[in-house]
Tab-separated table of C-alpha atoms in Angstrom:
chain	number	residue	atom	x	y	z
A	200	MET	CA	0.543	-0.164	0.075
A	201	ALA	CA	0.943	3.671	-0.647
A	202	GLN	CA	3.025	5.301	1.994
A	203	CYS	CA	1.790	8.595	3.600
A	204	THR	CA	4.172	11.388	2.926
A	205	PRO	CA	5.130	14.195	5.104
A	206	ALA	CA	2.604	16.686	2.454
A	207	ALA	CA	0.256	14.973	3.648
A	208	GLU	CA	0.357	16.192	7.128
A	209	GLU	CA	0.935	19.747	5.836
A	210	THR	CA	-1.784	22.478	5.957
A	211	ASP	CA	-2.624	25.463	3.718
A	212	THR	CA	-2.924	27.463	6.239
A	213	ALA	CA	-4.840	30.798	4.672
A	214	THR	CA	-7.601	27.975	3.377
A	215	GLU	CA	-7.580	26.675	6.568
A	216	ALA	CA	-8.130	30.489	8.449
A	217	LEU	CA	-10.910	31.155	5.991
A	218	ARG	CA	-12.390	27.343	7.077
A	219	LEU	CA	-12.176	28.088	10.336
A	220	ALA	CA	-13.813	32.123	10.084
A	221	ALA	CA	-16.635	29.941	7.979
A	222	PHE	CA	-17.185	27.543	11.327
A	223	ALA	CA	-17.091	30.488	13.545
A	224	LYS	CA	-20.713	31.593	11.517
A	225	TYR	CA	-22.529	28.357	12.896
A	226	LYS	CA	-25.277	29.457	14.360
A	227	PRO	CA	-27.998	26.818	14.115
A	228	GLU	CA	-31.986	26.638	15.067
A	229	PHE	CA	-33.262	23.601	17.171
A	230	PHE	CA	-36.827	22.207	17.322
A	231	MET	CA	-36.755	19.364	19.495
A	232	GLU	CA	-39.719	20.701	21.691
A	233	ASP	CA	-41.555	22.984	19.239
A	234	VAL	CA	-42.713	21.263	16.325
A	235	LYS	CA	-41.984	22.478	13.099
A	236	GLU	CA	-42.893	21.566	9.791
A	237	MET	CA	-42.461	22.287	5.904
A	238	GLN	CA	-43.796	20.775	2.909
A	239	VAL	CA	-41.637	19.536	0.330
A	240	ALA	CA	-43.439	18.020	-3.364
A	241	GLU	CA	-46.362	15.976	-1.398
A	242	ALA	CA	-44.379	15.262	1.873
A	243	ARG	CA	-45.003	16.606	4.913
A	244	TRP	CA	-41.813	16.870	6.937
A	245	ARG	CA	-40.915	17.773	10.463
A	246	VAL	CA	-38.007	19.806	10.850
A	247	LEU	CA	-35.374	19.205	13.178
A	248	ALA	CA	-32.491	21.251	12.950
A	249	LEU	CA	-31.814	24.579	10.610
A	250	VAL	CA	-28.405	26.701	9.616
A	251	ASP	CA	-27.526	29.561	7.639
A	252	ILE	CA	-25.009	28.973	5.402
A	253	ILE	CA	-23.003	31.125	2.852
A	254	GLU	CA	-22.368	30.556	-0.897
A	255	ALA	CA	-23.097	26.693	-0.310
A	256	GLN	CA	-23.744	25.481	-3.950
A	257	ASP	CA	-25.155	22.074	-5.025
A	258	LYS	CA	-22.247	20.586	-5.755
A	259	HIS	CA	-20.612	20.959	-2.505
A	260	PHE	CA	-23.837	18.993	-0.802
A	261	LEU	CA	-23.599	16.447	-3.040
A	262	SER	CA	-20.214	15.960	-2.633
A	263	VAL	CA	-21.235	15.565	1.065
A	264	ILE	CA	-23.959	13.157	0.444
A	265	GLU	CA	-21.764	10.856	-2.029
A	266	LYS	CA	-19.246	10.636	1.019
A	267	TRP	CA	-21.926	9.826	3.551
A	268	THR	CA	-23.282	7.411	1.447
A	269	HIS	CA	-20.508	5.056	0.818
A	270	ALA	CA	-19.337	5.794	3.937
A	271	ALA	CA	-22.279	4.951	6.424
A	272	GLU	CA	-20.076	5.042	9.464
A	273	ILE	CA	-19.283	8.437	9.280
A	274	ILE	CA	-22.826	8.971	10.751
A	275	ILE	CA	-23.866	6.429	11.933
A	276	PRO	CA	-20.769	5.052	14.294
A	277	PRO	CA	-22.013	1.362	15.165
A	278	VAL	CA	-22.695	0.556	11.357
A	279	GLU	CA	-18.889	-0.907	10.390
A	280	LYS	CA	-19.580	0.028	6.407
A	281	ALA	CA	-21.811	0.498	3.860
A	282	ALA	CA	-22.464	-2.392	0.350
A	283	ILE	CA	-23.617	-0.540	-2.358
A	284	LEU	CA	-26.374	-2.833	-3.316
A	285	ASP	CA	-27.625	-0.876	-6.989
A	286	SER	CA	-27.126	2.301	-8.110
A	287	HIS	CA	-28.835	3.991	-10.987
A	288	VAL	CA	-30.451	7.255	-12.359
A	289	GLY	CA	-33.844	8.164	-10.520
A	290	ASN	CA	-37.299	9.254	-11.860
A	291	LYS	CA	-40.185	11.637	-10.584
A	292	GLY	CA	-37.546	14.255	-10.196
A	293	ALA	CA	-34.727	12.158	-8.467
A	294	ILE	CA	-31.066	12.945	-8.992
A	295	SER	CA	-29.547	9.060	-8.070
A	296	HIS	CA	-31.535	6.325	-6.193
A	297	ILE	CA	-29.004	3.837	-4.620
A	298	ARG	CA	-29.902	0.825	-2.292
A	299	ARG	CA	-27.638	0.176	0.445
A	300	ALA	CA	-26.828	-2.759	3.221
A	301	LEU	CA	-25.334	-0.979	6.327
A	302	ILE	CA	-23.234	-3.884	7.806
A	303	PRO	CA	-22.940	-3.090	11.381
A	304	LYS	CA	-20.201	-3.569	13.567
A	305	ARG	CA	-21.716	-6.241	16.177
A	306	LYS	CA	-22.688	-8.899	13.874
A	307	ASN	CA	-23.440	-11.639	16.210
A	308	LYS	CA	-25.982	-9.232	18.089
A	309	ASP	CA	-27.256	-6.294	15.714
A	310	LEU	CA	-28.870	-6.437	12.042
A	311	VAL	CA	-27.821	-5.976	8.399
A	312	LEU	CA	-29.857	-2.889	7.493
A	313	GLU	CA	-31.086	-2.014	3.783
A	314	GLU	CA	-31.733	1.169	2.566
A	315	ASP	CA	-32.210	3.264	-0.168
A	316	VAL	CA	-30.613	6.646	-0.140
A	317	VAL	CA	-32.173	8.996	-2.843
A	318	VAL	CA	-31.242	12.613	-4.272
A	319	CYS	CA	-34.217	14.848	-5.089
A	320	LYS	CA	-34.001	18.355	-6.464
A	321	ASP	CA	-36.935	20.773	-6.624
A	322	SER	CA	-37.538	24.902	-6.592
A	323	THR	CA	-36.846	24.665	-3.125
A	324	GLY	CA	-33.820	22.793	-2.456
A	325	ILE	CA	-31.732	20.032	-3.296
A	326	TYR	CA	-32.493	16.942	-0.849
A	327	ALA	CA	-31.062	13.841	0.126
A	328	GLN	CA	-33.464	11.110	1.832
A	329	PHE	CA	-32.289	7.879	3.718
A	330	ILE	CA	-35.572	5.131	3.924
A	331	PRO	CA	-35.121	2.210	5.832
A	332	GLN	CA	-36.470	-0.959	3.786
A	333	VAL	CA	-38.064	-2.431	7.077
A	334	ASP	CA	-41.616	-1.922	9.211
A	335	SER	CA	-40.919	-0.157	12.192
A	336	SER	CA	-40.461	-3.143	14.668
A	337	GLY	CA	-37.689	-4.146	12.393
A	338	ILE	CA	-35.493	-0.836	12.631
A	339	PRO	CA	-32.153	-2.152	14.504
A	340	PHE	CA	-30.929	0.549	17.412
A	341	TYR	CA	-28.255	2.332	15.904
A	342	TYR	CA	-31.370	3.456	13.194
A	343	PRO	CA	-33.004	6.825	13.998
A	344	GLN	CA	-36.801	5.970	14.807
A	345	VAL	CA	-38.376	7.274	11.872
A	346	HIS	CA	-39.784	6.341	8.210
A	347	SER	CA	-37.018	8.180	6.890
A	348	PHE	CA	-34.759	11.351	7.486
A	349	ALA	CA	-33.296	13.781	4.785
A	350	PHE	CA	-30.293	16.315	5.011
A	351	ALA	CA	-31.334	19.344	2.392
A	352	LEU	CA	-29.767	22.245	0.935
A	353	LEU	CA	-32.666	24.941	1.205
A	354	ASN	CA	-32.375	28.039	-1.665
A	355	PRO	CA	-31.958	31.581	0.020
A	356	GLN	CA	-36.280	33.032	0.679
A	357	VAL	CA	-36.479	35.786	-0.911
A	358	GLY	CA	-34.056	38.784	0.576
A	359	CYS	CA	-31.797	36.587	1.953
A	360	VAL	CA	-27.996	36.271	0.805
A	361	ALA	CA	-27.528	32.747	2.704
A	362	SER	CA	-28.726	28.829	1.735
A	363	LYS	CA	-29.987	26.779	4.945
A	364	LEU	CA	-28.889	23.222	5.605
A	365	ALA	CA	-31.805	21.053	7.372
A	366	ILE	CA	-32.689	17.862	9.103
A	367	LEU	CA	-36.018	16.115	7.960
A	368	VAL	CA	-37.303	13.361	9.223
A	369	SER	CA	-41.235	11.742	8.866
A	370	GLU	CA	-41.649	10.291	12.467
A	371	LEU	CA	-42.684	6.835	13.241
A	372	HIS	CA	-45.298	8.680	15.373
A	373	PRO	CA	-44.750	12.220	17.119
A	374	GLY	CA	-42.142	12.887	19.025
A	375	SER	CA	-40.062	9.492	18.200
A	376	ALA	CA	-37.087	11.163	16.409
A	377	VAL	CA	-36.572	13.018	19.451
A	378	ALA	CA	-38.084	11.288	22.626
A	379	THR	CA	-34.461	10.738	24.428
A	380	LYS	CA	-31.558	13.715	25.105
A	381	LYS	CA	-29.239	10.953	23.249
A	382	GLN	CA	-31.605	11.025	20.144
A	383	GLN	CA	-31.386	14.990	19.876
A	384	SER	CA	-27.578	14.951	20.772
A	385	VAL	CA	-27.353	12.904	17.622
A	386	TRP	CA	-29.131	14.795	15.316
A	387	ARG	CA	-27.541	18.626	17.059
A	388	ASP	CA	-23.763	16.521	16.624
A	389	LEU	CA	-24.999	15.475	12.964
A	390	LEU	CA	-26.253	19.786	11.853
A	391	LYS	CA	-23.051	20.486	13.012
A	392	LYS	CA	-21.154	17.954	11.309
A	393	LEU	CA	-23.187	18.486	7.830
A	394	TYR	CA	-22.319	22.603	8.066
A	395	LYS	CA	-18.830	21.850	8.645
A	396	TRP	CA	-18.425	19.188	5.848
A	397	THR	CA	-20.176	21.408	3.319
A	398	VAL	CA	-18.228	24.373	4.019
A	399	THR	CA	-15.260	22.260	3.809
A	400	GLU	CA	-16.110	21.623	0.533
A	401	ARG	CA	-16.496	24.773	-0.434
A	402	PHE	CA	-13.473	25.790	0.413
A	403	GLY	CA	-11.784	22.540	-1.961
A	404	TYR	CA	-10.399	21.654	1.651
A	405	GLN	CA	-8.104	18.393	0.957
A	406	LYS	CA	-7.567	15.387	3.650
A	407	HIS	CA	-4.354	15.966	5.289
A	408	ILE	CA	-4.196	12.494	6.460
A	409	VAL	CA	-4.607	9.038	4.881
A	410	LEU	CA	-6.377	6.299	7.056
A	411	ASP	CA	-5.321	2.483	7.429
A	412	VAL	CA	-2.045	2.788	4.800
A	413	VAL	CA	-0.294	0.122	6.701
A	414	VAL	CA	-3.290	-2.175	7.862
A	415	SER	CA	-6.575	-2.270	5.738
A	416	TYR	CA	-9.617	-1.263	7.900
A	417	ASP	CA	-11.643	-4.692	7.448
A	418	HIS	CA	-8.922	-6.673	8.923
A	419	TYR	CA	-8.558	-4.132	11.672
A	420	ILE	CA	-11.961	-3.411	12.530
A	421	ALA	CA	-13.001	-7.042	12.483
A	422	LYS	CA	-9.828	-7.848	15.181
A	423	TYR	CA	-10.609	-4.578	17.212
A	424	GLN	CA	-14.405	-5.806	17.289
A	425	MET	CA	-13.257	-9.171	19.176
A	426	LEU	CA	-10.699	-8.175	21.286
A	427	LYS	CA	-13.474	-5.465	22.623
A	428	SER	CA	-16.285	-8.149	22.837
A	429	LYS	CA	-13.276	-10.361	25.073
A	430	TYR	CA	-11.595	-7.376	27.533
A	431	ALA	CA	-13.004	-4.226	27.373
A	432	LEU	CA	-16.370	-4.343	29.423
A	433	LYS	CA	-14.697	-6.513	32.173
A	434	TRP	CA	-11.648	-4.023	33.095
A	435	VAL	CA	-13.885	-0.760	32.179
A	436	GLU	CA	-16.058	-1.912	35.063
A	437	SER	CA	-13.387	-3.049	37.661
A	438	TRP	CA	-10.767	-0.058	36.568
A	439	PRO	CA	-8.316	-0.422	40.007
A	440	GLU	CA	-6.407	3.387	38.754
A	441	GLN	CA	-7.405	6.770	39.235
A	442	THR	CA	-7.306	7.133	35.376
A	443	ASP	CA	-10.166	7.042	33.069
A	444	PRO	CA	-10.729	3.621	31.821
A	445	ARG	CA	-12.635	4.329	29.037
A	446	LYS	CA	-9.537	6.501	27.613
A	447	PHE	CA	-6.831	3.168	28.667
A	448	VAL	CA	-8.624	0.280	27.949
A	449	TYR	CA	-10.458	1.445	24.403
A	450	GLU	CA	-7.499	2.907	23.553
A	451	ASP	CA	-4.695	0.140	24.333
A	452	VAL	CA	-7.419	-2.783	22.570
A	453	SER	CA	-7.316	-0.352	19.174
A	454	ILE	CA	-3.418	-0.039	19.592
A	455	ALA	CA	-3.215	-3.950	20.275
A	456	SER	CA	-5.496	-4.795	17.439
A	457	TRP	CA	-3.312	-3.113	14.825
A	458	LEU	CA	-0.325	-4.122	16.348
A	459	ILE	CA	-2.120	-8.145	15.918
A	460	CYS	CA	-3.254	-7.156	12.619
A	461	LEU	CA	0.212	-5.858	11.279
A	462	TRP	CA	1.697	-8.980	12.873
A	463	GLU	CA	-0.986	-11.281	11.289
A	464	GLN	CA	-0.153	-9.533	7.713
A	465	ASP	CA	3.770	-10.057	8.154
A	466	SER	CA	3.381	-13.332	9.408
A	467	SER	CA	2.263	-14.662	5.896
A	468	THR	CA	6.040	-13.408	4.232
A	469	ARG	CA	8.328	-14.542	7.186
A	470	SER	CA	8.285	-17.354	9.848
A	471	THR	CA	4.497	-18.646	10.642
A	472	ALA	CA	5.758	-17.797	14.740
A	473	LYS	CA	4.551	-15.428	16.823
A	474	PRO	CA	6.682	-12.159	16.882
A	475	THR	CA	7.761	-11.226	20.474
A	476	PHE	CA	8.055	-8.000	21.782
A	477	VAL	CA	8.714	-5.324	24.691
A	478	ASP	CA	6.625	-2.180	25.379
A	479	LEU	CA	9.216	0.002	26.626
A	480	GLY	CA	7.849	2.849	29.393
A	481	CYS	CA	4.594	0.677	29.443
A	482	GLY	CA	2.970	2.592	32.412
A	483	ASN	CA	-0.311	0.387	33.393
A	484	GLY	CA	0.870	-2.543	31.253
A	485	PHE	CA	-2.667	-3.207	29.887
A	486	LEU	CA	-1.325	-3.361	26.668
A	487	VAL	CA	1.176	-6.020	27.364
A	488	TYR	CA	-1.588	-7.644	29.083
A	489	LEU	CA	-3.520	-7.689	25.785
A	490	LEU	CA	-0.962	-8.923	23.920
A	491	THR	CA	0.632	-11.725	26.326
A	492	SER	CA	-3.361	-12.469	26.290
A	493	GLU	CA	-3.843	-13.243	22.899
A	494	GLY	CA	-0.334	-15.577	22.590
A	495	TYR	CA	2.148	-13.277	21.869
A	496	LEU	CA	5.580	-13.171	24.129
A	497	GLY	CA	7.102	-10.039	25.416
A	498	TYR	CA	7.309	-7.942	28.710
A	499	GLY	CA	6.625	-4.209	29.933
A	500	ILE	CA	9.110	-1.834	31.615
A	501	ASP	CA	8.455	0.868	33.582
A	502	GLN	CA	9.982	2.934	36.411
A	503	CYS	CA	7.214	2.372	38.989
A	504	SER	CA	4.620	-1.186	39.039
A	505	ARG	CA	1.040	0.183	39.332
A	506	LYS	CA	-1.959	-1.508	41.479
A	507	ILE	CA	-3.407	-2.971	38.330
A	508	TRP	CA	-0.203	-5.230	37.328
A	509	THR	CA	-1.346	-7.277	40.877
A	510	GLN	CA	-4.942	-8.152	38.681
A	511	TYR	CA	-2.892	-9.273	35.418
A	512	ASP	CA	-2.478	-13.114	35.139
A	513	CYS	CA	0.722	-14.452	36.618
A	514	LYS	CA	1.842	-14.881	32.540
A	515	VAL	CA	2.138	-11.064	32.067
A	516	ASP	CA	5.476	-10.003	32.673
A	517	LEU	CA	6.024	-6.257	33.858
A	518	ARG	CA	9.139	-5.047	35.026
A	519	ALA	CA	9.837	-2.117	37.537
A	520	GLN	CA	13.088	-0.911	36.675
A	521	THR	CA	14.883	1.863	35.506
A	522	LEU	CA	16.041	1.850	31.789
A	523	GLU	CA	19.319	2.931	30.505
A	524	PRO	CA	18.316	3.273	27.155
A	525	TYR	CA	22.183	3.786	25.822
A	526	GLN	CA	22.812	0.354	27.188
A	527	TYR	CA	19.334	-1.749	26.310
A	528	ILE	CA	19.895	-4.129	23.618
A	529	PRO	CA	16.494	-6.442	24.031
A	530	ASP	CA	16.274	-9.657	22.265
A	531	VAL	CA	12.773	-9.788	20.693
A	532	ASP	CA	11.364	-9.293	17.274
A	533	TRP	CA	8.919	-5.813	18.084
A	534	VAL	CA	10.208	-2.996	20.469
A	535	ILE	CA	7.315	-0.935	20.866
A	536	GLY	CA	7.657	2.576	22.735
A	537	ASN	CA	3.618	3.926	22.968
A	538	HIS	CA	3.620	7.177	24.591
A	539	ALA	CA	6.981	6.421	26.155
A	540	ASP	CA	8.176	9.859	26.706
A	541	GLU	CA	11.811	10.050	27.164
A	542	LEU	CA	11.957	6.927	26.047
A	543	ALA	CA	10.109	7.463	22.676
A	544	PRO	CA	13.570	8.696	20.352
A	545	TRP	CA	15.167	5.983	21.777
A	546	VAL	CA	13.035	3.277	20.638
A	547	PRO	CA	14.265	3.019	16.591
A	548	ILE	CA	17.956	3.186	17.934
A	549	ILE	CA	17.439	0.633	20.224
A	550	ALA	CA	15.836	-1.770	17.644
A	551	ALA	CA	18.676	-0.616	15.219
A	552	ARG	CA	21.748	-2.411	17.838
A	553	SER	CA	19.244	-5.266	17.839
A	554	THR	CA	20.137	-6.979	14.207
A	555	MET	CA	16.588	-8.748	14.608
A	556	SER	CA	14.136	-6.215	15.923
A	557	ASN	CA	11.769	-4.047	14.556
A	558	PHE	CA	10.197	-0.961	15.947
A	559	VAL	CA	7.011	0.893	16.917
A	560	VAL	CA	6.915	4.104	18.454
A	561	ILE	CA	3.545	6.076	19.015
A	562	PRO	CA	4.792	9.562	20.427
A	563	CYS	CA	3.298	12.058	22.535
A	564	CYS	CA	5.503	14.686	24.660
A	565	PRO	CA	8.429	15.359	23.051
A	566	HIS	CA	11.897	14.436	24.464
A	567	GLU	CA	15.277	14.707	23.425
A	568	LEU	CA	17.652	12.274	23.572
A	569	SER	CA	19.014	13.371	26.849
A	570	GLY	CA	14.927	12.449	28.693
A	571	LYS	CA	14.921	16.432	28.913
A	572	LYS	CA	11.378	17.623	27.183
A	573	MET	CA	12.120	19.171	23.699
A	574	PRO	CA	11.440	22.427	22.972
A	575	LEU	CA	9.211	22.959	19.894
A	576	LYS	CA	8.202	25.474	17.106
A	577	ALA	CA	5.362	24.481	15.010
A	578	ALA	CA	6.430	24.996	11.375
A	579	ALA	CA	4.490	26.980	8.361
A	580	GLY	CA	1.618	24.547	8.012
A	581	GLN	CA	2.958	21.733	10.976
A	582	SER	CA	1.626	21.491	14.423
A	583	LYS	CA	4.304	20.654	16.710
A	584	TYR	CA	3.398	17.349	17.201
A	585	HIS	CA	3.720	16.532	13.490
A	586	THR	CA	6.939	18.136	14.328
A	587	TYR	CA	8.183	16.445	16.273
A	588	VAL	CA	7.065	13.079	14.579
A	589	LYS	CA	9.106	14.207	11.754
A	590	TYR	CA	12.114	14.169	14.244
A	591	ILE	CA	11.430	10.791	15.534
A	592	LYS	CA	11.601	9.729	11.610
A	593	GLU	CA	15.022	11.069	10.596
A	594	LEU	CA	16.163	9.470	13.842
A	595	ALA	CA	15.202	6.560	13.127
A	596	GLU	CA	16.495	6.763	9.188
A	597	GLN	CA	19.758	7.522	10.511
A	598	CYS	CA	19.932	4.190	12.282
A	599	GLY	CA	18.661	2.757	8.469
A	600	PHE	CA	15.360	2.030	8.855
A	601	ILE	CA	12.882	2.551	6.173
A	602	THR	CA	10.296	4.198	7.853
A	603	GLU	CA	5.843	3.921	7.432
A	604	GLN	CA	3.595	5.659	9.184
A	605	GLU	CA	0.014	5.099	10.413
A	606	TYR	CA	-2.932	7.290	11.503
A	607	LEU	CA	-3.839	5.025	14.005
A	608	ARG	CA	-7.870	4.693	15.031
A	609	ILE	CA	-7.591	5.721	18.695
A	610	PRO	CA	-9.479	8.194	21.007
A	611	SER	CA	-6.356	10.626	21.356
A	612	THR	CA	-4.957	13.781	18.788
A	613	LYS	CA	-1.456	11.930	19.227
A	614	ASN	CA	-2.090	9.156	16.998
A	615	VAL	CA	0.634	8.403	14.707
A	616	ALA	CA	2.378	5.244	14.958
A	617	ILE	CA	5.760	5.524	13.220
A	618	LEU	CA	7.322	2.088	11.896
A	619	GLY	CA	10.410	0.553	10.608
A	620	ARG	CA	10.390	-3.162	9.823
A	621	LYS	CA	12.546	-3.074	6.686
A	622	ARG	CA	16.622	-1.591	7.020
A	623	SER	CA	18.176	0.137	3.917
A	624	ALA	CA	21.368	-1.497	2.418
A	625	VAL	CA	23.560	1.309	3.907
A	626	ASP	CA	26.026	0.603	7.062
A	627	CYS	CA	24.860	3.400	9.268
A	628	GLN	CA	26.295	1.040	12.480
A	629	ASP	CA	28.850	4.384	12.645
A	630	GLN	CA	25.749	6.835	13.434
A	631	ILE	CA	24.329	4.757	15.682
A	632	ASN	CA	27.428	4.794	17.386
A	633	ILE	CA	27.197	8.522	17.512
A	634	LEU	CA	23.655	9.050	18.572
A	635	VAL	CA	24.556	5.917	21.528
A	636	GLU	CA	27.690	7.724	22.971
A	637	SER	CA	26.171	11.512	22.552
A	638	GLY	CA	22.524	10.138	24.625
A	639	GLN	CA	24.846	8.819	27.001
A	640	ARG	CA	26.987	11.637	28.008
A	641	GLU	CA	23.397	13.625	28.444
A	642	PHE	CA	20.587	11.290	29.355
A	643	ILE	CA	19.030	11.669	33.167
A	644	ALA	CA	16.898	9.180	33.448
A	645	ARG	CA	13.038	10.817	35.367
A	646	ILE	CA	12.584	10.581	39.146
A	647	PRO	CA	9.874	8.276	39.436
A	648	ASP	CA	6.616	9.725	40.350
A	649	SER	CA	6.866	7.350	43.666
A	650	VAL	CA	9.906	8.872	44.505
A	651	LYS	CA	8.957	12.635	44.297
A	652	ASN	CA	5.940	11.749	45.942
A	653	GLU	CA	8.156	10.445	49.089
A	654	LEU	CA	10.027	13.445	48.377
A	655	ARG	CA	7.213	15.847	48.529
A	656	LEU	CA	5.875	13.736	52.138
A	657	ALA	CA	9.270	14.029	53.768
A	658	LYS	CA	9.227	17.912	52.737
A	659	ALA	CA	5.698	18.326	54.188
A	660	GLN	CA	7.090	16.421	57.359
A	661	LEU	CA	9.773	18.386	57.733
A	662	ARG	CA	8.117	21.816	57.469
A	663	ALA	CA	4.848	20.292	59.906
A	664	SER	CA	8.314	19.446	62.323
A	665	ARG	CA	9.231	22.986	62.789
A	666	PRO	CA	8.514	25.474	65.624
A	667	ASN	CA	6.026	27.504	65.148
A	668	THR	CA	8.007	30.678	65.131
A	669	ALA	CA	4.929	33.079	64.751
A	670	GLU	CA	4.025	35.792	67.720
C-alpha cells in the first residue's frame, strides 16, 4: 500500500484560516420541543434543525452526501461500512437512487439494514432522503426511529443571501425521533457535521491524513470488535487506577488490534511463529496484558509498578526498573514505545542495535535523547506534534530504517504510529554509535513519580516538625 508522505500532514494555512472563520459563523436553530413542519413535494416533514450557510452550492452539498452514502460509518458509528447493492439515475425528479446495506460492527448482535438513499431537487432546494427498507418493528437500535430522514440544502429565501442546511424527519409517531436526550444530541451533532463538511467542500479542502495505509480497515475493525468484546467491558467496570478506564482500555484495545493485524500480515511473508515484543514505558501494562492474552510472548518495562499489575494473570511479564536506554539491547522481534515519553526517541536506536528487532513508536510529549523535554516551534502548516513525529522519523532513518507511518484509529490526537520493519542497504553503524554516545553523555533518567511523592511527603513532614515562631 502507498506510504503516507510528509506533505499529507501539511496545511494550506490561508485556506485553513478561511475555513475556520466560516466555522465560527455556525448559528444553528433546533426544534426538538417545538414542532416545525415544511412541505416538500407531496410529503409533510418535521424540521429538526436549520442553519444558514454562505455561498454553498449544490455540488458542495452533493459531494458530502456522496461520501456519506459510501461511508455510512461517518454518520452512524455503530455501522462498520455500507455495501452498495444497486445504483441508478432516479425518476420523478430524483437525481440518483442508491440501495445500500448497512453492515453493523456487532455482527453477532445487530441486524444488517437495507436502505434507499434518494437525492432529489425541486424549486425549494436539494434533498437527500434516507429510507430504511423495513417496517417500524425491524429498525435496529443504531438507526433513527423514523420512517425516513433527510438532509437538505434549501435555496435562499427572498431578500436573503444565505442558503440553509436542514435536517428533516418523517417520524414513526409524534416525537419518536427526539424522545431522548441522546437522540436529540445525535441530530445536533449531525447538523454540525453537515455544516462543517459542506464548508470544507466549498473551500476545496483536501484531507491531510490517510488512514489504513499499513493495516486494512476491514482486517483492523474485525480484530478490534473481537478484542473489545473479550476484554473491554470487564476492565472498564473493574479498573483499579484513578485514571479514566474508558480512555485507556479502548485506546489500548485499538493499539493491540492494530499491532496484531500488522503481525498477522507480516507472518504471511515471514516465519509463522508469533513475534516477540517489549513495551518500553508500559505504564499500566494493559497493552502487554492484551498481547500476552492473545498468545504473544513479551514483557513491559516501566519505572514504577502500578496497582493494576497485581490483577493481571501471572504470565503477564511486567518489570519495574529504571532503564538506561543507551545500554539496553533487547532480544525481541519488536520494540514498542507507546507514549513512552523520554524513551520514545530511543526506540528506533534500541531496535537498530539489535540485528533482529523492528520497532513501533507512538510519540506523545516531545523529548530529546537527553531525556529533557524538547522545546518545539510549529513550522508553517505543521503542528508541534507533527514536527516531533518528523524528528523521530529522522532519527530512525539515521539508524538505517525505512520508516512507515500510520494514523491510528484511537481516541487521542497523538495518534501517529511510526514503524520500522525494513532496513536500507547502507551501513549506519557509525551513525548509530554517534547517537548512542551523545545520548549516553547527556541522558538523565526521569525521577519516578513514587520517589517524587516520597520527597514531597518528607518536605511536608519537615515543615510540620518545625516550631511555629510566629507571635
